[in-house]
Amino acid sequence: MADTQPQADIDLDPVTFEVLRSSYRNLVDRMAEQIQRTCYSFVIYNRDFSNCLNDAQGNTIMQGSQDIAVHVGTLHYTCKETLEYFEGDINPGDVYIVNDPYAGGTHINDVRIMRPVFYDDELIAVTQSNGHWADVGGPAPGSFNIDANEYFAEGLRIPPVKIWDAGEYREDVANLLTTNMRLSEDRIGDMRAQTEATRIAEERLIELADKYGVETVLTAFDESKDYVERMMREKIRALPNGTWKTQDYIDADPNGAEGLVTVDVEMTIDDDEVHYDLSGSDGYIGNFLNSTFGTSFSAVIAGTKMFFPDVPLNSGMYRVVSADLPEGTVVNAPEPVPVTGSVAGAYEKVMNAIFELWSEVLPERAMACAFNLEYLLAGGRDQRSGRDGREFAWYDWMAGGWGGRDGKDGANATAPVFGAGLAVQSLEGQERDAPLVTTEHSIVTDSAGPGEHRGGCGLRKGGRMLACENSVISYCSDRARSITWGINGGLPGVPHGVTLDRDGHEPEEMGTVFSSVPIEEGDTFVRPSSGGGGFGDPLERDPEAVLEDVKDDYVSIERAATDYGVVIDPIDPELCEYEIDSEATERKRAHIRENRDGWLHEDPEAVAERYHDGELDKLDLIRQYGVILDWSTGELLENTTAQFREMLEERAVGEW
């Protein structure tokens, strides 16, 4: 095979090349340190940001060590769009700001700051910082407005704009932008932190050019891309040619018929290239869970990169990995279609579908579906003592479970695949910042998808509002119906959704998407994150492993029997003493094997009726019968159930 590899055309000696490549990584990571130490918003402090070094054409040369996955494929396109926009008017001392989702970006909360870098009056690079701003205007605090039919109702869309013009700060422009956003002082602070990060990177790059010569630095740019391309092609060439196809789903289109929305992903390996075709995906939907081209391409890159962890990431990979993302689909919505919730919608569906495809090609790295990203947002006026009605914006995301793997359980309580570098936010920090106290934050028993190797466990988080005024709550997530799925015989996790308990009202299941629901002091809410999907047949799981899960409260005694066929007797639960009933376990597993295929073909209406009568619970419906209801109303969703059962037939029954 070595004789068939193209020979590297390298102009730099290996030592100089590696020193410069490492220097570029250090340069970008120094940007991250600058932002984290000087940002104003708690969201960015918890690492919802990314940085990169681009060449003079906008190609990505280096990204940070802990960058957010959703940003990786978009910084390249945003930079190119900005350079084209200002072509002929790019000067030393310029700094640009942009958040345009339709210009290679993700959603309007991701605000990019770019600085062109000159050396001897020649444009040699662009340093770029992207931060998730906690609010960019619009009717809903946090700028997640489920009622938006067009982006005009989401927040402020910023095309490429100069905020420093040849070194002169455009205070009028900055004020125009941030005055239309909540907590404008924080927005200015984040903008300056990101801007300073780009300046530090510029300074370091010029130092490298002084030391090694600008031509050497630029040559290392090109060879960094070539290096990634060669490395990726070599790995792809070692794999079999072929085409693989799968689907994932968004829960619903509020403007369409009842049923899941299809995200169709076909992957083809052709010698040393990988191509993805998403043209079978449904059209864009009537809420903000659509993706733009940039977001979906980023999902393609991030999903692929997960299976090649040793390959660095820059624009060299984009020469090897390509994607067909037809405009007008849910994976490439045109303006003015709303896309703010894309990372919880189409983006993660593309990424998890790609996990499944690569799990077939590289089974030793296989992983089932991970829990869905979710955002809970609250905003209004803080009426606690000493706060004087100050505006607040509480912005929260949760950890959850990743999918079971070949030979290993999934990771518990981990950041979403959308951004593995995200930190779980400090509860104490949140409580200082907003009139809200966390009432619980714990592992959810039975949240992990059952399998020979179970999924990782999800979490449950609850909160209570303190003294506040004119306050509302919003939520952005998915997979209340397209529930986190398993592979190779594994079963699903649990539905996402928020339960809101307002004073004087019955607790209300709010679902996974809502905006600007009024809340008052004393109101409480709770929401779970799903565990990951299971890997392999749950009846093949070692009973001793199930017993350990029961001891850890990962699995209840009841679901140990129902999902795994393992009968466990509690001897002294307070002392964590349990015992496996081996004979009963053998009988239970034999019974499940004999009947489980038939359960998935029972009349859904009859199954739903048994649920309403209290004979079955929610997880019985999902994992045994494949029946999906509107969990808020109890209504049977016939089309969704048919699609969900078909998914179980393909991913579970076919492997039993």
XYZ file of C-alpha atoms in Angstrom:
656
model
C 0.000 0.000 0.000
C 2.882 2.358 0.716
C 3.841 2.350 -2.971
C 0.407 3.664 -3.951
C 0.508 6.691 -1.658
C 1.149 10.093 -3.284
C 4.470 11.529 -2.285
C 4.290 14.614 -0.114
C 5.453 17.795 -1.803
C 7.058 19.417 1.228
C 9.151 22.582 1.048
C 9.878 22.873 4.763
C 12.062 20.561 6.788
C 9.998 18.434 9.200
C 11.261 20.175 12.333
C 10.432 23.692 11.143
C 7.051 22.515 9.878
C 6.125 20.877 13.189
C 7.357 23.850 15.224
C 5.218 26.242 13.190
C 2.180 23.962 13.151
C 2.385 23.675 16.934
C 2.860 27.435 17.176
C -0.379 27.961 15.260
C -2.198 25.692 17.714
C -0.696 27.588 20.631
C -1.701 30.876 19.018
C -5.344 29.801 18.781
C -5.405 28.331 22.285
C -4.018 31.610 23.636
C -7.043 33.290 22.086
C -9.253 30.945 24.100
C -7.458 31.811 27.322
C -7.878 35.516 26.611
C -11.623 35.167 25.999
C -12.302 33.017 29.023
C -10.452 35.406 31.334
C -12.032 38.621 30.033
C -15.518 37.775 28.723
C -18.583 39.203 30.455
C -21.243 36.552 29.848
C -21.486 33.303 31.793
C -22.345 31.422 28.583
C -19.029 32.262 26.939
C -17.134 31.716 30.191
C -18.399 28.130 30.106
C -16.644 27.680 26.767
C -19.393 28.220 24.212
C -16.855 29.784 21.881
C -14.287 28.857 19.256
C -11.300 30.467 17.579
C -9.281 29.874 14.467
C -6.488 31.076 12.242
C -7.448 31.555 8.589
C -5.189 32.222 5.635
C -5.628 35.214 3.336
C -8.209 33.308 1.275
C -10.271 32.425 4.356
C -9.209 28.784 4.556
C -8.899 27.423 8.084
C -5.308 26.676 9.096
C -5.783 25.845 12.763
C -8.612 25.598 15.289
C -8.494 25.440 19.059
C -7.992 22.305 21.129
C -11.446 22.525 22.786
C -13.524 24.218 20.133
C -17.268 23.658 19.839
C -18.092 21.046 17.204
C -20.862 23.054 15.532
C -18.412 25.852 14.724
C -15.718 23.766 13.087
C -17.056 23.731 9.548
C -18.448 27.252 9.546
C -15.550 29.561 10.467
C -13.999 28.758 7.084
C -17.122 29.886 5.183
C -17.789 32.952 7.335
C -14.265 34.182 6.725
C -14.539 33.695 2.962
C -17.879 35.525 2.853
C -16.457 38.441 4.845
C -13.324 38.760 2.727
C -15.449 38.772 -0.402
C -17.822 41.357 1.082
C -14.975 43.790 1.857
C -12.838 42.993 -1.181
C -10.891 46.117 -2.117
C -11.481 47.697 1.282
C -9.485 45.500 3.656
C -7.009 47.499 5.705
C -4.616 47.087 8.642
C -6.513 47.812 11.847
C -9.879 46.624 10.500
C -12.035 44.407 12.686
C -15.247 42.840 11.384
C -18.327 41.488 13.141
C -20.874 39.079 11.615
C -23.483 36.599 12.827
C -25.301 35.911 9.547
C -26.531 32.273 9.486
C -27.024 32.440 5.728
C -23.445 33.560 5.068
C -21.766 30.350 6.192
C -22.703 30.785 9.843
C -24.734 28.779 12.347
C -27.352 30.857 14.172
C -27.594 34.501 15.136
C -26.304 33.935 18.681
C -22.908 32.887 17.293
C -21.146 36.213 16.757
C -17.829 36.155 14.887
C -15.100 38.774 15.193
C -12.448 38.811 12.453
C -9.195 40.721 12.104
C -7.155 40.810 8.883
C -3.427 40.435 9.575
C -0.928 42.324 7.420
C 2.840 41.927 7.132
C 4.765 44.531 5.112
C 1.421 45.790 3.760
C 0.463 42.315 2.520
C -2.631 40.514 3.814
C -1.318 37.195 5.111
C -4.058 35.863 7.415
C -7.267 36.459 9.343
C -7.647 35.757 13.043
C -11.195 34.854 14.010
C -13.118 34.436 17.255
C -16.652 33.108 17.568
C -18.679 33.456 20.765
C -22.240 32.491 21.616
C -23.843 35.713 22.827
C -26.577 35.048 25.391
C -28.926 37.480 23.663
C -28.953 39.240 20.293
C -32.352 40.863 20.541
C -35.800 39.801 19.407
C -38.979 39.285 21.427
C -37.747 36.306 23.515
C -34.945 36.689 26.094
C -32.034 34.629 24.775
C -33.280 35.141 21.191
C -34.866 31.683 20.911
C -38.335 32.472 19.585
C -40.303 29.377 18.605
C -43.065 31.586 17.200
C -40.786 33.126 14.584
C -41.879 32.456 11.008
C -38.934 34.430 9.641
C -35.567 35.419 11.085
C -36.831 38.992 11.526
C -38.658 37.742 14.643
C -35.619 35.974 16.102
C -33.120 38.750 16.739
C -30.583 41.008 15.079
C -28.988 39.572 11.934
C -25.573 41.149 11.350
C -23.991 40.992 7.885
C -20.244 41.687 7.721
C -19.735 45.083 9.407
C -16.607 46.992 10.453
C -16.450 47.807 14.138
C -12.844 49.012 13.826
C -12.082 50.806 10.600
C -8.339 51.100 9.937
C -7.791 51.179 13.701
C -10.611 53.605 14.498
C -13.265 52.234 16.847
C -16.757 52.622 15.390
C -18.572 53.298 18.637
C -21.704 54.304 16.747
C -21.859 50.929 15.013
C -21.162 48.979 18.204
C -23.845 50.927 20.065
C -26.344 50.446 17.255
C -25.874 46.695 17.439
C -25.746 46.183 21.201
C -28.528 48.649 22.053
C -30.840 46.247 20.242
C -29.748 43.417 22.553
C -30.509 42.675 26.188
C -27.727 43.314 28.709
C -25.927 45.486 26.172
C -23.027 46.118 28.569
C -22.285 42.390 28.558
C -22.479 42.315 24.774
C -19.931 45.133 24.500
C -17.709 43.320 26.999
C -17.837 40.059 25.046
C -17.158 41.895 21.804
C -14.066 43.527 23.269
C -12.853 40.227 24.739
C -13.143 38.522 21.356
C -11.539 41.482 19.605
C -8.592 41.430 21.987
C -8.199 37.701 21.354
C -7.843 38.370 17.632
C -5.261 41.095 18.388
C -3.165 38.759 20.533
C -3.231 36.187 17.731
C -2.195 38.847 15.219
C 0.695 39.866 17.442
C 1.901 36.297 17.807
C 1.648 35.596 14.073
C 3.736 38.667 13.254
C 6.337 37.488 15.792
C 6.531 34.167 13.940
C 6.896 35.970 10.607
C 9.701 38.101 12.037
C 11.490 35.044 13.394
C 11.077 32.566 10.542
C 10.313 34.825 7.603
C 6.880 35.514 6.189
C 7.377 33.120 3.257
C 8.178 30.300 5.654
C 5.052 31.062 7.688
C 2.871 31.115 4.565
C 4.461 27.918 3.295
C 3.631 26.281 6.615
C 0.024 27.428 6.115
C -0.189 25.543 2.830
C 1.630 22.506 4.122
C -0.611 22.330 7.200
C -3.608 21.925 4.903
C -1.745 19.474 2.687
C -0.703 17.452 5.735
C -4.308 17.025 6.900
C -5.441 16.174 3.384
C -2.756 13.493 2.930
C -3.409 12.023 6.363
C -7.163 11.844 5.791
C -6.856 10.413 2.284
C -4.526 7.705 3.545
C -7.032 6.639 6.204
C -9.992 6.663 3.818
C -8.060 4.740 1.176
C -7.546 1.901 3.661
C -11.336 1.437 3.986
C -13.686 -0.452 1.649
C -15.516 1.450 -1.070
C -19.269 1.488 -0.768
C -22.427 3.397 0.055
C -24.241 3.396 3.387
C -27.516 5.104 4.218
C -29.580 5.906 7.295
C -32.133 8.358 8.630
C -32.759 10.332 11.759
C -35.711 12.497 12.628
C -36.906 15.801 14.059
C -40.039 15.401 16.181
C -42.521 17.322 14.052
C -43.242 20.110 11.598
C -45.777 22.414 13.264
C -47.002 23.440 9.804
C -47.181 19.903 8.431
C -49.012 16.648 8.981
C -48.415 14.665 12.182
C -45.254 12.598 11.831
C -41.487 12.704 12.175
C -39.407 14.931 9.883
C -36.776 12.956 7.992
C -33.079 13.827 7.878
C -31.695 11.434 5.275
C -27.934 10.824 5.125
C -26.166 8.723 2.499
C -22.400 8.261 2.735
C -20.180 7.056 -0.102
C -16.522 6.117 0.192
C -14.847 6.316 -3.197
C -11.153 5.416 -3.015
C -9.696 8.298 -0.948
C -12.730 10.574 -0.688
C -15.949 10.630 1.342
C -19.142 12.189 0.033
C -22.418 12.725 1.881
C -25.735 13.137 0.086
C -28.553 14.619 2.167
C -30.891 15.288 -0.746
C -33.436 12.772 0.593
C -34.159 14.988 3.597
C -37.566 16.616 4.030
C -38.210 20.250 3.233
C -37.617 22.946 5.829
C -40.135 23.089 8.640
C -42.256 25.727 10.317
C -40.066 26.485 13.308
C -36.447 27.304 14.122
C -35.030 23.734 14.165
C -33.890 24.028 10.532
C -30.202 24.216 9.640
C -28.367 26.419 7.197
C -25.740 25.079 4.806
C -22.911 26.077 7.135
C -24.424 24.356 10.168
C -25.147 21.118 8.316
C -21.718 21.040 6.681
C -20.238 21.509 10.128
C -22.269 18.493 11.333
C -20.842 16.465 8.457
C -17.287 17.428 9.363
C -17.717 17.035 13.124
C -19.477 13.682 12.750
C -16.718 12.382 10.493
C -13.939 13.778 12.655
C -15.287 11.863 15.658
C -14.147 8.617 14.014
C -10.710 9.970 13.103
C -9.595 11.612 16.366
C -5.910 11.620 15.417
C -6.438 13.671 12.235
C -6.036 17.428 12.838
C -8.811 19.620 11.522
C -8.404 22.390 8.996
C -9.516 23.137 5.447
C -7.393 20.286 4.161
C -10.124 17.921 5.357
C -12.688 19.731 3.225
C -10.775 18.562 0.147
C -11.503 14.972 1.150
C -14.980 15.252 2.715
C -17.796 16.819 0.711
C -21.567 17.093 1.046
C -24.640 17.652 -1.105
C -27.032 19.831 0.926
C -29.868 20.921 -1.363
C -31.377 24.313 -0.628
C -34.946 24.252 0.569
C -34.501 21.191 2.757
C -34.445 21.029 6.554
C -30.637 20.755 6.313
C -30.229 23.862 4.143
C -32.985 26.344 4.827
C -32.852 29.568 2.770
C -33.394 33.039 4.182
C -35.656 34.189 5.749
C -36.504 30.752 7.245
C -35.760 30.756 11.021
C -32.765 28.644 12.098
C -31.863 29.719 15.645
C -32.625 26.267 17.088
C -30.682 24.416 14.393
C -28.103 22.957 16.769
C -30.883 21.157 18.682
C -32.676 20.237 15.460
C -31.246 19.221 12.115
C -27.606 19.611 13.178
C -27.527 16.881 15.812
C -29.637 14.581 13.627
C -27.033 14.793 10.874
C -24.229 14.189 13.345
C -25.839 11.151 15.014
C -26.790 9.654 11.650
C -23.149 9.932 10.612
C -22.126 8.166 13.836
C -24.301 5.239 12.803
C -22.886 5.119 9.275
C -19.290 5.116 10.466
C -20.220 2.521 13.098
C -20.841 0.144 10.187
C -17.550 0.972 8.493
C -15.442 1.097 11.688
C -17.350 -1.162 14.111
C -14.556 -1.046 16.681
C -15.441 2.652 17.164
C -19.212 2.201 16.951
C -21.476 4.378 19.080
C -25.259 4.648 19.382
C -27.202 7.910 19.398
C -26.366 10.543 22.030
C -28.867 12.691 23.936
C -30.163 15.840 22.313
C -28.746 19.279 23.013
C -31.222 21.473 24.890
C -31.379 25.074 26.064
C -33.570 26.475 28.832
C -33.719 30.261 28.966
C -35.324 32.699 31.378
C -35.302 36.465 31.349
C -36.945 39.461 32.937
C -36.308 41.788 35.864
C -34.402 40.723 38.972
C -36.262 41.905 42.086
C -33.940 40.403 44.698
C -32.620 42.728 47.362
C -30.026 45.102 45.947
C -30.739 44.243 42.319
C -33.180 47.138 41.752
C -35.107 45.430 38.976
C -31.983 44.860 36.919
C -32.442 42.944 33.684
C -31.345 39.307 33.817
C -30.865 36.527 31.259
C -30.475 32.973 32.594
C -29.192 30.618 29.939
C -28.765 26.946 30.756
C -27.851 23.699 29.031
C -27.527 20.233 30.479
C -25.194 17.305 30.203
C -26.618 13.908 29.246
C -25.736 10.412 28.099
C -23.763 9.396 25.027
C -24.516 6.191 23.175
C -23.368 2.730 24.152
C -20.236 1.575 22.330
C -18.740 -1.604 20.990
C -17.480 -3.259 24.165
C -18.203 -0.352 26.507
C -21.113 1.514 28.091
C -21.813 5.068 27.009
C -20.451 8.069 28.887
C -22.663 9.374 31.698
C -23.572 13.042 32.154
C -21.369 14.340 29.349
C -21.541 17.548 27.315
C -23.600 17.263 24.106
C -21.946 16.113 20.897
C -22.739 19.616 19.650
C -19.861 20.819 21.822
C -17.813 18.274 23.732
C -15.681 21.100 25.146
C -18.645 22.759 26.868
C -18.455 23.012 30.637
C -21.389 22.181 32.890
C -22.269 25.600 34.264
C -21.632 26.328 37.900
C -24.936 26.360 39.773
C -23.554 28.850 42.280
C -22.476 31.154 39.476
C -25.900 30.974 37.864
C -27.618 31.707 41.169
C -25.526 34.830 41.729
C -26.348 36.014 38.242
C -30.133 35.476 38.120
C -33.134 35.154 40.477
C -33.312 31.395 40.172
C -32.178 28.603 42.469
C -31.410 25.037 41.346
C -33.507 22.561 43.336
C -32.050 19.304 41.990
C -29.324 18.098 39.679
C -28.964 14.331 39.599
C -28.598 11.197 37.490
C -31.919 9.974 36.087
C -32.520 6.320 36.919
C -33.552 4.287 33.818
C -32.632 7.132 31.430
C -29.925 5.104 29.667
C -30.930 3.149 26.587
C -30.780 -0.593 27.440
C -28.257 -2.691 25.567
C -25.545 -5.289 25.946
C -23.594 -2.093 26.525
C -26.052 0.466 27.859
C -26.047 4.120 26.982
C -24.678 6.681 29.371
C -27.127 8.103 31.909
C -28.874 11.429 31.560
C -29.556 14.038 34.224
C -32.545 15.745 35.751
C -32.337 19.404 36.686
C -34.937 21.475 38.483
C -35.216 25.127 39.407
C -37.372 27.616 41.297
C -37.857 31.272 40.476
C -36.996 33.821 43.138
C -38.125 37.455 43.264
C -38.637 38.549 39.663
C -40.898 40.674 37.511
C -42.070 40.582 33.871
C -40.213 37.296 33.482
C -40.610 34.537 30.907
C -39.136 31.125 30.170
C -38.307 29.468 26.832
C -37.021 26.042 25.822
C -35.303 24.618 22.763
C -34.754 20.888 22.344
C -36.074 17.846 20.469
C -36.445 14.048 20.802
C -39.669 13.926 22.756
C -40.804 11.661 19.894
C -37.687 10.792 17.866
C -36.293 9.448 21.120
C -32.547 8.809 21.430
C -32.099 5.461 19.671
C -29.846 2.444 20.048
C -28.027 0.378 17.437
C -27.134 -3.290 16.919
C -30.164 -4.346 18.961
C -30.009 -1.603 21.588
C -33.071 0.289 22.823
C -33.933 3.997 23.204
C -33.385 6.394 26.107
C -36.114 8.683 27.495
C -38.033 11.640 26.016
C -36.844 15.202 26.479
C -39.191 17.916 27.722
C -39.941 20.404 30.502
C -42.551 20.144 33.241
C -43.609 23.551 34.566
C -45.373 23.943 37.919
C -46.838 27.422 38.268
C -48.450 28.516 41.499
C -52.173 27.826 41.383
C -51.951 25.555 38.325
C -51.559 21.829 37.752
C -48.038 20.781 36.674
C -47.894 21.085 32.888
C -45.783 19.107 30.426
C -44.548 21.818 28.096
C -42.762 19.684 25.500
C -39.445 20.468 23.850
C -40.077 23.816 22.148
C -41.831 26.865 23.563
C -41.080 30.555 23.974
C -41.879 33.435 26.337
C -44.107 31.571 28.799
C -44.743 33.864 31.811
C -43.218 32.800 35.140
C -43.378 34.290 38.619
C -41.682 33.965 41.953
C -42.206 30.478 43.380
C -42.823 28.802 40.012
C -40.765 25.638 39.523
C -39.676 23.569 36.571
C -37.816 20.328 35.947
C -36.474 18.649 32.843
C -34.509 15.483 32.134
C -31.855 14.865 29.541
C -31.961 11.466 27.921
C -29.339 8.839 28.346
C -27.613 7.551 25.242
C -29.033 4.754 23.125
C -28.082 1.184 23.932
C -25.596 -0.902 21.933
C -26.398 -4.568 21.362
C -29.205 -6.796 22.600
C -30.099 -5.956 26.253
C -30.748 -9.660 26.911
C -27.054 -10.283 26.240
C -25.923 -7.927 29.002
C -24.087 -9.641 31.824
C -26.556 -9.926 34.747
C -23.764 -8.893 37.099
C -23.408 -5.625 35.140
C -27.146 -5.040 35.494
C -26.837 -5.700 39.226
C -24.079 -3.073 39.495
C -26.290 -0.601 37.626
C -29.076 -1.226 40.142
C -26.668 -0.611 43.018
C -25.598 2.658 41.396
C -29.240 3.730 40.814
C -28.592 3.799 37.075
C -31.299 1.141 36.583
C -34.319 0.385 38.759
C -35.174 -3.145 39.893
C -38.365 -2.944 37.823
C -36.647 -1.998 34.579
C -33.820 -4.433 35.196
C -36.498 -7.101 34.783
C -38.484 -5.381 32.009
C -35.601 -4.171 29.812
C -32.850 -6.680 30.609
C -34.789 -9.708 31.844
C -32.694 -9.729 35.018
C -34.671 -10.478 38.183
C -33.083 -8.898 41.259
C -34.189 -9.420 44.844
C -33.613 -6.540 47.279
C -31.997 -7.954 50.402
C -31.229 -4.668 52.198
C -31.379 -1.646 49.847
C -30.120 0.704 52.560
C -26.904 -1.313 52.679
C -26.958 -1.740 48.885
C -27.433 -5.488 49.205
C -29.167 -7.150 46.261
C -29.159 -10.626 44.783
C -29.776 -11.982 41.285
C -32.434 -14.687 41.044
C -30.735 -16.775 38.354
C -33.634 -19.144 37.664
C -36.183 -16.340 37.466
C -33.802 -14.408 35.213
C -33.529 -17.347 32.833
C -37.335 -17.641 32.653
C -37.801 -13.880 32.248
C -35.306 -13.637 29.412
C -36.889 -16.609 27.637
C -40.303 -14.927 27.928
C -39.021 -11.623 26.521
C -37.254 -13.338 23.610
C -40.433 -15.199 22.721
C -42.738 -12.174 22.845
C -40.812 -8.966 22.138
C -41.223 -9.038 18.358
C -44.967 -9.468 18.796
C -45.185 -6.552 21.231
C -43.991 -4.218 18.455
C -46.939 -5.331 16.301
C -49.731 -4.917 18.841
C -52.523 -2.472 18.069
C -51.185 0.987 19.081
C -54.620 2.161 20.215
C -54.950 -0.811 22.548
C -51.459 -0.186 23.906
C -52.256 3.505 24.480
C -55.427 2.523 26.320
C -53.432 0.269 28.652
C -51.128 3.229 29.322
C -54.062 5.470 30.212
C -55.400 2.744 32.518
C -52.075 2.673 34.367
C -51.164 -0.859 33.253
C -48.144 0.370 31.246
C -45.764 3.279 31.811
C -44.072 5.621 29.361
C -40.920 3.503 29.010
C -43.016 0.381 28.361
C -44.602 2.185 25.427
C -41.283 3.392 24.033
C -39.022 0.368 24.549
C -41.407 -2.596 24.334
C -44.272 -1.487 22.117
C -42.779 1.334 20.055
C -45.814 3.530 20.674
C -45.413 7.315 20.796
C -47.962 9.675 22.309
C -48.178 13.412 22.648
C -46.880 13.251 26.200
C -48.673 16.482 27.104
C -52.153 15.336 26.049
C -51.860 11.547 25.911
C -53.036 11.518 22.280
C -51.795 8.600 20.167
C -49.546 9.782 17.309
C -50.298 7.214 14.628
C -47.855 8.327 11.919
C -45.065 8.942 14.409
C -45.656 5.533 15.977
C -45.438 3.836 12.579
C -42.141 5.590 11.824
C -40.754 4.897 15.291
C -41.622 1.204 14.998
C -39.950 1.028 11.609
C -36.831 2.534 13.186
C -36.895 -0.066 15.965
C -37.319 -2.850 13.408
C -34.173 -1.692 11.610
C -31.969 -0.830 14.559
C -33.112 -3.348 17.162
C -35.301 -6.248 15.970
C -33.076 -6.987 12.995
C -30.152 -7.573 15.362
C -31.941 -9.756 17.954
